[in-house]
Coordinates of N, CA and C in Angstrom, one line a residue:
Chain A
G1 N -10.4 10.8 -11.3 CA -10.2 9.5 -10.6 C -11.0 9.4 -9.3
I2 N -11.0 8.2 -8.7 CA -11.7 8.0 -7.5 C -11.1 8.8 -6.4
Q3 N -11.9 9.3 -5.5 CA -11.5 10.0 -4.3 C -11.7 9.1 -3.1
V4 N -10.7 9.0 -2.2 CA -10.8 8.2 -1.0 C -10.4 9.0 0.1
E5 N -11.4 9.3 1.0 CA -11.1 10.2 2.1 C -11.3 9.5 3.4
Q6 N -10.4 9.7 4.4 CA -10.5 9.1 5.7 C -10.7 10.2 6.8
S7 N -11.4 9.8 7.8 CA -11.6 10.6 8.9 C -11.6 9.8 10.2
P8 N -11.1 10.5 11.3 CA -10.5 11.8 11.4 C -9.0 11.6 10.9
P9 N -8.4 12.7 10.5 CA -7.0 12.7 10.1 C -6.0 12.3 11.2
D10 N -6.4 12.7 12.4 CA -5.6 12.4 13.6 C -6.5 12.1 14.8
L11 N -6.0 11.1 15.6 CA -6.7 10.7 16.7 C -5.8 10.3 17.8
I12 N -6.0 10.9 19.0 CA -5.1 10.6 20.2 C -6.0 10.1 21.3
L13 N -5.7 8.9 21.7 CA -6.6 8.2 22.7 C -5.7 7.6 23.8
Q14 N -6.4 7.4 25.0 CA -5.8 6.8 26.1 C -5.9 5.2 25.9
E15 N -4.9 4.5 26.4 CA -4.9 3.1 26.3 C -6.2 2.5 26.9
G16 N -6.8 1.6 26.2 CA -8.0 1.0 26.7 C -9.3 1.6 26.0
A17 N -9.1 2.7 25.3 CA -10.3 3.3 24.7 C -10.6 2.6 23.4
N18 N -11.9 2.9 22.9 CA -12.3 2.3 21.6 C -12.3 3.4 20.6
S19 N -12.2 3.1 19.3 CA -12.2 4.1 18.3 C -12.9 3.5 17.0
T20 N -13.4 4.5 16.2 CA -13.9 4.2 14.9 C -13.3 5.1 13.8
L21 N -12.7 4.4 12.8 CA -12.1 5.1 11.7 C -13.0 5.0 10.5
R22 N -13.1 6.0 9.7 CA -14.0 6.0 8.6 C -13.3 6.2 7.3
C23 N -13.8 5.5 6.2 CA -13.2 5.6 4.9 C -14.4 5.9 3.9
N24 N -14.4 7.0 3.2 CA -15.4 7.3 2.2 C -14.8 7.2 0.8
F25 N -15.5 6.6 -0.1 CA -15.0 6.6 -1.5 C -16.1 7.0 -2.5
S26 N -15.6 7.6 -3.6 CA -16.5 8.3 -4.5 C -17.1 7.5 -5.6
D27 N -16.7 6.2 -5.7 CA -17.2 5.4 -6.8 C -17.3 4.0 -6.4
S28 N -18.0 3.2 -7.2 CA -18.1 1.7 -6.9 C -16.7 1.1 -6.9
V29 N -16.5 0.2 -6.0 CA -15.1 -0.5 -6.0 C -15.2 -2.0 -6.1
N30 N -14.1 -2.6 -6.5 CA -14.1 -4.0 -6.6 C -13.5 -4.6 -5.4
N31 N -12.7 -3.9 -4.7 CA -11.9 -4.4 -3.6 C -11.7 -3.3 -2.6
L32 N -11.7 -3.6 -1.3 CA -11.3 -2.6 -0.3 C -10.4 -3.3 0.7
Q33 N -9.3 -2.7 1.1 CA -8.4 -3.3 2.1 C -8.2 -2.2 3.2
W34 N -8.0 -2.6 4.4 CA -7.5 -1.8 5.5 C -6.1 -2.2 5.8
F35 N -5.2 -1.2 6.0 CA -3.9 -1.5 6.4 C -3.5 -0.7 7.7
H36 N -2.6 -1.2 8.4 CA -1.9 -0.5 9.5 C -0.5 -0.3 9.1
Q37 N 0.0 1.0 9.1 CA 1.4 1.3 8.8 C 2.0 1.6 10.1
N38 N 2.9 0.7 10.6 CA 3.5 0.8 11.9 C 4.6 1.9 11.9
P39 N 5.1 2.3 13.0 CA 6.1 3.4 13.1 C 7.4 3.1 12.3
W40 N 7.6 1.9 11.9 CA 8.8 1.5 11.1 C 8.5 1.5 9.6
G41 N 7.2 1.8 9.3 CA 6.8 2.0 7.9 C 6.2 0.7 7.2
Q42 N 6.2 -0.4 7.9 CA 5.7 -1.6 7.4 C 4.1 -1.5 7.3
L43 N 3.6 -1.8 6.1 CA 2.2 -1.9 5.9 C 1.7 -3.3 6.2
I44 N 0.8 -3.4 7.1 CA 0.3 -4.6 7.6 C -1.2 -4.8 7.2
N45 N -1.5 -5.9 6.5 CA -2.9 -6.2 6.2 C -3.7 -6.4 7.4
L46 N -4.9 -5.7 7.4 CA -5.8 -5.9 8.5 C -7.0 -6.7 7.9
F47 N -7.7 -6.1 6.9 CA -8.9 -6.8 6.3 C -8.9 -6.6 4.8
Y48 N -9.4 -7.6 4.2 CA -9.9 -7.5 2.8 C -11.4 -7.5 2.9
I49 N -12.0 -6.4 2.5 CA -13.5 -6.3 2.9 C -14.2 -5.4 1.9
P50 N -14.5 -6.0 0.7 CA -15.2 -5.2 -0.3 C -16.7 -5.0 0.1
S51 N -17.2 -5.8 1.0 CA -18.5 -5.6 1.5 C -18.7 -6.5 2.8
G52 N -19.7 -6.2 3.6 CA -20.0 -7.0 4.8 C -19.1 -6.6 6.0
T53 N -19.1 -7.5 6.9 CA -18.4 -7.3 8.2 C -17.5 -8.4 8.5
K54 N -16.3 -8.1 9.0 CA -15.4 -9.1 9.5 C -14.8 -8.7 10.8
Q55 N -14.4 -9.7 11.6 CA -13.8 -9.4 12.9 C -12.5 -10.2 13.0
N56 N -11.5 -9.6 13.7 CA -10.2 -10.3 14.0 C -9.7 -9.8 15.3
G57 N -10.0 -10.5 16.3 CA -9.6 -10.1 17.7 C -10.3 -8.8 18.1
R58 N -9.4 -7.8 18.4 CA -10.0 -6.5 18.9 C -10.4 -5.6 17.7
L59 N -10.1 -6.0 16.5 CA -10.4 -5.2 15.3 C -11.6 -5.8 14.6
S60 N -12.4 -4.9 14.1 CA -13.5 -5.4 13.1 C -13.7 -4.3 12.1
A61 N -14.3 -4.7 11.0 CA -14.5 -3.7 9.9 C -15.8 -4.0 9.2
T62 N -16.4 -3.0 8.7 CA -17.7 -3.1 8.0 C -17.6 -2.2 6.8
T63 N -18.0 -2.8 5.6 CA -18.1 -2.0 4.4 C -19.5 -2.0 3.9
V64 N -20.1 -0.8 3.7 CA -21.4 -0.7 3.1 C -21.2 -0.2 1.6
A65 N -21.1 -1.1 0.7 CA -20.6 -0.8 -0.7 C -21.7 0.1 -1.3
T66 N -22.9 -0.1 -1.1 CA -24.0 0.7 -1.7 C -23.9 2.2 -1.3
E67 N -23.4 2.4 -0.1 CA -23.3 3.8 0.4 C -21.9 4.3 0.4
R68 N -21.0 3.5 -0.1 CA -19.6 3.9 -0.4 C -18.8 4.4 0.8
Y69 N -18.9 3.5 1.8 CA -18.0 3.8 3.0 C -17.7 2.5 3.7
S70 N -16.6 2.6 4.5 CA -16.1 1.5 5.3 C -15.7 2.0 6.7
L71 N -15.9 1.2 7.7 CA -15.5 1.6 9.0 C -14.6 0.6 9.6
L72 N -13.6 1.0 10.3 CA -12.7 0.2 11.1 C -12.9 0.5 12.6
Y73 N -13.2 -0.6 13.3 CA -13.3 -0.4 14.8 C -12.2 -1.0 15.5
I74 N -11.6 -0.3 16.4 CA -10.5 -0.8 17.3 C -11.0 -0.7 18.7
S75 N -11.1 -1.9 19.4 CA -11.5 -1.9 20.8 C -10.4 -2.1 21.7
S76 N -10.5 -1.6 23.0 CA -9.5 -1.8 24.0 C -8.1 -1.5 23.5
S77 N -7.9 -0.2 23.0 CA -6.6 0.1 22.3 C -5.4 -0.2 23.1
Q78 N -4.3 -0.5 22.4 CA -3.0 -0.8 23.1 C -2.0 0.2 22.4
T79 N -0.9 0.4 23.0 CA 0.1 1.3 22.5 C 0.6 0.8 21.1
T80 N 0.6 -0.5 21.0 CA 1.1 -1.1 19.7 C 0.1 -0.8 18.5
D81 N -1.1 -0.3 18.9 CA -2.0 0.1 17.8 C -1.6 1.4 17.1
S82 N -0.7 2.1 17.7 CA -0.3 3.4 17.2 C 0.3 3.2 15.8
G83 N 0.1 4.3 15.0 CA 0.5 4.3 13.6 C -0.5 4.9 12.7
V84 N -0.3 4.7 11.4 CA -1.3 5.3 10.4 C -2.1 4.2 9.8
Y85 N -3.4 4.4 9.8 CA -4.3 3.4 9.2 C -4.8 3.9 7.8
F86 N -4.6 3.1 6.9 CA -5.0 3.4 5.5 C -6.1 2.5 5.0
C87 N -7.1 3.0 4.3 CA -8.0 2.2 3.5 C -7.5 2.4 2.1
A88 N -7.7 1.3 1.3 CA -7.3 1.4 -0.1 C -8.3 0.6 -1.0
V89 N -8.6 1.1 -2.1 CA -9.6 0.5 -3.0 C -9.0 0.2 -4.4
D90 N -9.6 -0.8 -5.0 CA -9.3 -0.9 -6.5 C -10.7 -1.0 -7.2
L91 N -10.6 -0.4 -8.4 CA -11.9 -0.2 -9.2 C -12.1 -1.3 -10.2
D92 N -11.1 -1.9 -10.6 CA -11.1 -2.7 -11.9 C -11.0 -4.2 -11.7
F93 N -12.0 -4.9 -12.1 CA -11.9 -6.3 -12.1 C -10.9 -6.8 -13.1
G94 N -9.7 -7.2 -12.6 CA -8.6 -7.5 -13.5 C -7.4 -6.7 -13.4
N95 N -7.5 -5.4 -12.9 CA -6.4 -4.6 -12.6 C -6.5 -4.1 -11.1
E96 N -5.7 -4.7 -10.3 CA -5.9 -4.6 -8.8 C -5.2 -3.4 -8.2
K97 N -4.7 -2.5 -9.0 CA -3.9 -1.4 -8.4 C -4.8 -0.6 -7.4
L98 N -4.1 -0.4 -6.3 CA -4.8 0.2 -5.2 C -4.7 1.8 -5.2
T99 N -5.8 2.4 -4.9 CA -5.8 3.9 -4.6 C -6.0 4.0 -3.1
F100 N -5.0 4.6 -2.4 CA -5.0 4.8 -1.0 C -5.7 6.0 -0.5
G101 N -6.3 5.9 0.6 CA -6.9 7.1 1.3 C -5.9 8.0 1.9
T102 N -6.4 9.0 2.5 CA -5.6 10.0 3.1 C -5.0 9.6 4.4
G103 N -5.5 8.6 5.0 CA -4.9 8.0 6.3 C -5.4 8.7 7.5
T104 N -5.4 7.9 8.6 CA -5.7 8.4 10.0 C -4.5 8.0 10.8
R105 N -4.0 9.0 11.4 CA -2.8 8.8 12.4 C -3.4 8.6 13.8
L106 N -3.2 7.4 14.3 CA -3.7 7.1 15.6 C -2.5 7.0 16.6
T107 N -2.6 7.7 17.7 CA -1.6 7.7 18.8 C -2.3 7.2 20.1
I108 N -1.8 6.2 20.6 CA -2.3 5.6 21.9 C -1.4 5.9 23.0
I109 N -1.9 6.6 24.0 CA -1.1 7.1 25.1 C -1.2 6.1 26.3
P110 N -0.1 5.7 26.9 CA -0.2 4.7 28.0 C -0.9 5.3 29.2
Chain B
G1 N 5.1 -18.9 5.3 CA 6.2 -18.7 4.4 C 6.8 -17.3 4.5
A2 N 7.8 -17.0 3.7 CA 8.4 -15.7 3.7 C 7.5 -14.7 3.1
G3 N 7.6 -13.5 3.5 CA 6.8 -12.4 3.0 C 7.5 -11.8 1.8
V4 N 7.1 -10.6 1.4 CA 7.7 -9.8 0.3 C 9.0 -9.2 0.9
S5 N 10.1 -9.3 0.2 CA 11.3 -8.7 0.6 C 11.8 -7.7 -0.4
Q6 N 12.5 -6.7 0.1 CA 13.0 -5.6 -0.8 C 14.4 -5.3 -0.4
S7 N 15.2 -4.9 -1.4 CA 16.6 -4.5 -1.1 C 17.0 -3.5 -2.1
P8 N 17.9 -2.5 -1.7 CA 18.3 -2.4 -0.3 C 17.2 -1.7 0.5
R9 N 17.3 -1.7 1.8 CA 16.3 -1.1 2.7 C 16.5 0.4 2.6
Y10 N 17.7 0.9 2.5 CA 18.0 2.3 2.4 C 19.0 2.5 1.3
K11 N 18.8 3.6 0.6 CA 19.7 4.0 -0.5 C 19.9 5.5 -0.6
V12 N 21.1 5.9 -0.5 CA 21.4 7.3 -0.7 C 22.1 7.5 -2.0
A13 N 21.6 8.4 -2.9 CA 22.2 8.6 -4.2 C 22.4 10.1 -4.4
K14 N 23.5 10.4 -5.1 CA 23.7 11.8 -5.5 C 22.8 12.1 -6.7
R15 N 22.4 13.3 -6.8 CA 21.6 13.7 -8.0 C 22.3 13.3 -9.3
G16 N 21.5 12.7 -10.2 CA 22.1 12.3 -11.4 C 22.5 10.9 -11.5
Q17 N 22.6 10.2 -10.4 CA 23.0 8.8 -10.4 C 21.8 7.9 -10.7
D18 N 22.1 6.7 -11.2 CA 21.1 5.7 -11.5 C 21.0 4.8 -10.3
V19 N 19.8 4.3 -10.0 CA 19.6 3.4 -8.9 C 18.7 2.2 -9.3
A20 N 18.9 1.1 -8.7 CA 18.1 -0.1 -9.0 C 17.6 -0.7 -7.6
L21 N 16.3 -0.8 -7.6 CA 15.6 -1.3 -6.3 C 15.0 -2.7 -6.7
R22 N 15.2 -3.7 -5.7 CA 14.8 -5.0 -6.0 C 13.6 -5.4 -5.1
C23 N 12.7 -6.2 -5.7 CA 11.6 -6.8 -5.0 C 11.5 -8.3 -5.2
D24 N 11.5 -9.1 -4.1 CA 11.2 -10.5 -4.2 C 9.8 -10.7 -3.6
P25 N 8.9 -11.1 -4.5 CA 7.5 -11.3 -4.1 C 7.3 -12.6 -3.3
I26 N 6.2 -12.8 -2.8 CA 5.8 -14.1 -2.2 C 5.8 -15.1 -3.3
S27 N 6.4 -16.3 -3.0 CA 6.5 -17.3 -4.0 C 5.1 -17.7 -4.5
G28 N 5.0 -17.8 -5.8 CA 3.8 -18.2 -6.5 C 2.8 -17.0 -6.8
H29 N 3.1 -15.9 -6.2 CA 2.2 -14.7 -6.5 C 2.3 -14.3 -7.9
V30 N 1.2 -14.1 -8.6 CA 1.2 -13.8 -10.0 C 1.3 -12.3 -10.2
S31 N 0.7 -11.5 -9.3 CA 0.6 -10.0 -9.5 C 1.7 -9.4 -8.6
L32 N 2.3 -8.3 -9.2 CA 3.3 -7.6 -8.5 C 3.1 -6.1 -8.8
F33 N 3.2 -5.3 -7.7 CA 3.0 -3.9 -7.8 C 4.1 -3.1 -7.2
W34 N 4.4 -1.9 -7.8 CA 5.2 -0.9 -7.2 C 4.4 0.3 -6.8
Y35 N 4.7 0.9 -5.6 CA 4.1 2.1 -5.2 C 5.2 3.0 -4.7
Q36 N 4.9 4.3 -4.7 CA 5.8 5.3 -4.2 C 5.1 6.1 -3.0
Q37 N 5.8 6.2 -1.9 CA 5.2 6.9 -0.8 C 6.1 8.0 -0.3
A38 N 5.6 9.2 -0.6 CA 6.3 10.4 -0.1 C 6.0 10.6 1.4
L39 N 6.8 11.4 2.0 CA 6.7 11.6 3.4 C 5.4 12.2 3.8
G40 N 4.7 11.6 4.7 CA 3.4 12.1 5.2 C 2.2 11.8 4.3
Q41 N 2.4 11.0 3.2 CA 1.4 10.8 2.3 C 1.1 9.3 2.2
G42 N 0.0 8.9 1.6 CA -0.3 7.5 1.3 C 0.5 7.0 0.1
P43 N 0.6 5.7 0.0 CA 1.3 5.2 -1.2 C 0.5 5.5 -2.5
E44 N 1.3 5.7 -3.5 CA 0.7 6.0 -4.9 C 1.2 5.0 -5.8
F45 N 0.3 4.5 -6.7 CA 0.6 3.4 -7.6 C 1.6 3.9 -8.7
L46 N 2.6 3.0 -9.0 CA 3.5 3.3 -10.1 C 3.2 2.3 -11.3
T47 N 3.3 1.0 -11.0 CA 3.2 0.0 -12.1 C 2.8 -1.3 -11.6
Y48 N 2.3 -2.2 -12.5 CA 1.7 -3.5 -12.2 C 2.1 -4.5 -13.2
F49 N 2.5 -5.7 -12.7 CA 2.9 -6.8 -13.5 C 1.9 -8.0 -13.2
Q50 N 1.6 -8.7 -14.2 CA 1.0 -10.0 -14.1 C 1.9 -11.0 -14.7
N51 N 2.5 -11.8 -13.9 CA 3.7 -12.6 -14.3 C 4.7 -11.7 -14.9
E52 N 5.2 -11.9 -16.1 CA 6.3 -11.1 -16.6 C 5.7 -9.9 -17.4
A53 N 4.4 -9.9 -17.6 CA 3.8 -8.8 -18.4 C 3.5 -7.6 -17.6
Q54 N 4.0 -6.4 -18.1 CA 3.7 -5.2 -17.4 C 2.4 -4.6 -18.0
L55 N 1.3 -4.8 -17.2 CA 0.0 -4.5 -17.8 C -0.4 -3.0 -17.5
D56 N 0.3 -2.3 -16.6 CA -0.1 -1.0 -16.3 C 1.1 -0.2 -15.8
K57 N 1.5 0.8 -16.5 CA 2.6 1.6 -16.0 C 2.2 3.1 -16.0
S58 N 0.9 3.3 -15.8 CA 0.4 4.6 -15.9 C 0.8 5.5 -14.8
G59 N 1.3 4.9 -13.7 CA 1.7 5.7 -12.5 C 3.2 6.2 -12.5
L60 N 4.0 5.7 -13.5 CA 5.4 6.0 -13.5 C 5.5 7.5 -13.8
P61 N 6.2 8.3 -13.0 CA 6.2 9.8 -13.1 C 6.9 10.3 -14.3
S62 N 7.9 9.6 -14.8 CA 8.6 10.1 -16.0 C 9.3 8.9 -16.7
D63 N 9.9 9.2 -17.8 CA 10.6 8.1 -18.6 C 11.9 7.8 -17.9
R64 N 12.2 8.4 -16.8 CA 13.4 8.0 -16.1 C 13.2 6.8 -15.2
F65 N 11.9 6.5 -15.1 CA 11.5 5.3 -14.3 C 11.2 4.1 -15.2
F66 N 11.8 3.0 -14.8 CA 11.6 1.8 -15.6 C 11.5 0.6 -14.7
A67 N 10.6 -0.3 -15.0 CA 10.5 -1.5 -14.1 C 10.4 -2.8 -15.0
E68 N 10.9 -3.8 -14.5 CA 10.9 -5.1 -15.2 C 10.7 -6.3 -14.3
R69 N 10.3 -7.4 -14.9 CA 10.0 -8.6 -14.1 C 10.2 -9.8 -15.1
P70 N 11.4 -9.9 -15.6 CA 11.7 -10.8 -16.8 C 11.3 -12.2 -16.7
E71 N 11.3 -12.8 -15.5 CA 11.0 -14.2 -15.3 C 9.7 -14.4 -14.5
G72 N 9.0 -13.3 -14.3 CA 7.7 -13.5 -13.6 C 7.8 -13.6 -12.1
S73 N 9.0 -13.4 -11.6 CA 9.1 -13.5 -10.1 C 9.7 -12.2 -9.6
V74 N 11.1 -12.1 -9.4 CA 11.8 -10.9 -8.9 C 11.5 -9.8 -9.9
S75 N 11.4 -8.6 -9.3 CA 11.2 -7.4 -10.1 C 12.2 -6.3 -9.7
T76 N 12.6 -5.5 -10.6 CA 13.5 -4.4 -10.4 C 12.9 -3.1 -10.9
L77 N 13.0 -2.1 -10.0 CA 12.6 -0.7 -10.4 C 13.8 0.1 -10.5
K78 N 14.0 0.6 -11.7 CA 15.2 1.4 -12.0 C 14.8 2.9 -12.2
I79 N 15.6 3.7 -11.6 CA 15.4 5.2 -11.7 C 16.7 5.7 -12.3
Q80 N 16.6 6.3 -13.5 CA 17.8 6.9 -14.1 C 17.9 8.4 -13.8
R81 N 19.1 8.9 -13.7 CA 19.4 10.3 -13.5 C 18.5 10.9 -12.3
T82 N 18.7 10.3 -11.1 CA 17.8 10.6 -10.0 C 17.8 12.1 -9.7
Q83 N 16.6 12.6 -9.3 CA 16.4 14.0 -8.9 C 15.9 14.0 -7.5
Q84 N 16.0 15.2 -6.9 CA 15.7 15.3 -5.4 C 14.2 14.9 -5.2
E85 N 13.4 15.2 -6.2 CA 11.9 14.9 -6.0 C 11.6 13.4 -6.1
D86 N 12.7 12.6 -6.4 CA 12.5 11.1 -6.4 C 12.6 10.5 -5.0
S87 N 13.1 11.4 -4.0 CA 13.2 10.9 -2.7 C 11.9 10.5 -2.1
A88 N 11.8 9.2 -1.7 CA 10.5 8.7 -1.2 C 10.8 7.2 -0.7
V89 N 9.8 6.6 -0.2 CA 9.9 5.2 0.1 C 9.2 4.5 -1.1
Y90 N 9.9 3.5 -1.6 CA 9.3 2.7 -2.7 C 8.9 1.3 -2.2
L91 N 7.6 1.1 -2.3 CA 7.0 -0.1 -1.8 C 6.7 -1.1 -2.9
C92 N 6.9 -2.4 -2.6 CA 6.5 -3.4 -3.5 C 5.4 -4.3 -2.9
A93 N 4.5 -4.7 -3.6 CA 3.4 -5.6 -3.1 C 3.2 -6.7 -4.1
S94 N 2.7 -7.9 -3.6 CA 2.3 -9.0 -4.5 C 1.0 -9.6 -4.0
S95 N 0.4 -10.3 -4.9 CA -0.9 -11.0 -4.6 C -1.0 -12.2 -5.6
W96 N -1.9 -13.1 -5.2 CA -2.2 -14.2 -6.1 C -2.8 -13.7 -7.4
G97 N -3.5 -12.6 -7.3 CA -4.1 -12.0 -8.5 C -5.2 -12.9 -9.1
L98 N -5.3 -12.8 -10.4 CA -6.3 -13.6 -11.1 C -7.7 -13.3 -10.7
A99 N -7.9 -12.1 -10.0 CA -9.3 -11.6 -9.7 C -10.1 -12.7 -9.1
L100 N -9.6 -13.3 -8.0 CA -10.3 -14.3 -7.3 C -10.6 -13.9 -5.9
N101 N -11.3 -12.8 -5.8 CA -11.7 -12.1 -4.5 C -10.6 -12.1 -3.5
V102 N -10.7 -12.8 -2.4 CA -9.7 -12.6 -1.3 C -8.3 -12.9 -1.8
R103 N -8.1 -13.7 -2.9 CA -6.8 -13.9 -3.4 C -6.2 -12.6 -4.0
D104 N -7.0 -11.6 -4.1 CA -6.5 -10.3 -4.6 C -5.8 -9.5 -3.5
T105 N -5.8 -10.0 -2.2 CA -5.2 -9.3 -1.1 C -3.7 -9.0 -1.5
Q106 N -3.3 -7.7 -1.3 CA -1.9 -7.4 -1.6 C -1.1 -7.4 -0.3
Y107 N 0.0 -8.0 -0.4 CA 1.0 -8.0 0.8 C 2.2 -7.2 0.4
F108 N 2.5 -6.3 1.3 CA 3.6 -5.3 1.1 C 4.9 -5.7 1.7
G109 N 6.0 -5.3 1.0 CA 7.3 -5.4 1.6 C 7.6 -4.3 2.5
P110 N 8.8 -4.3 3.1 CA 9.2 -3.2 4.0 C 9.5 -1.9 3.4
G111 N 9.8 -1.9 2.1 CA 10.1 -0.7 1.4 C 11.6 -0.4 1.3
T112 N 11.9 0.4 0.3 CA 13.3 1.0 0.2 C 13.1 2.5 0.3
R113 N 13.9 3.0 1.3 CA 13.8 4.5 1.5 C 15.0 5.1 0.6
L114 N 14.6 5.8 -0.4 CA 15.6 6.5 -1.3 C 15.7 7.9 -0.9
T115 N 16.9 8.3 -0.7 CA 17.2 9.8 -0.5 C 18.2 10.2 -1.6
V116 N 17.8 11.3 -2.3 CA 18.6 11.8 -3.3 C 19.1 13.2 -2.9
L117 N 20.5 13.3 -2.8 CA 21.1 14.5 -2.3 C 21.4 15.5 -3.4

């Protein structure tokens, strides 16, 4: 099956810092989503981004489908950004089951 | 509008008991998914419905796991004769489906944390 790897596995930053999270996948994908899982366990949609670049406030994401990777950028980090960030992909046009990456645990220190 | 809701939020079961977990998807969403998330891991796919049809159940770990969505809206995940290894968070997600690009975005519920003693 497809392999989805994220790096770094853990990241500790001071409030206000910027960060880049990476997601590599081993096969062509139909869909890619980025999620933030907050400390209470809720998975929050950040981006639906099978290709190209999107921005939403302090967050932006870029997927280069031909090179099989995606990047999530977080600028001016806040403590509320803490949690685990997952990328997830689906392979099949018509079956949207997601395969999740290994996750990046982000901790923002005040 | 309302998001995906799940109940109960927490469930403690004795080994061997049967449990039923409920998912209310976003109104109008065609696709519904169940995932299992073990502690410290990412969610893993269990099963997928399009309306009332269960199109993929390849992720169900054993025949003790059963899911249904009889009227194409609310879904129930049932686990029979629970075992300790079933302890996990069970997440439900829904989407508009129909393979219409951004309409495939999956929205997740808060999960049910199952602990089997």
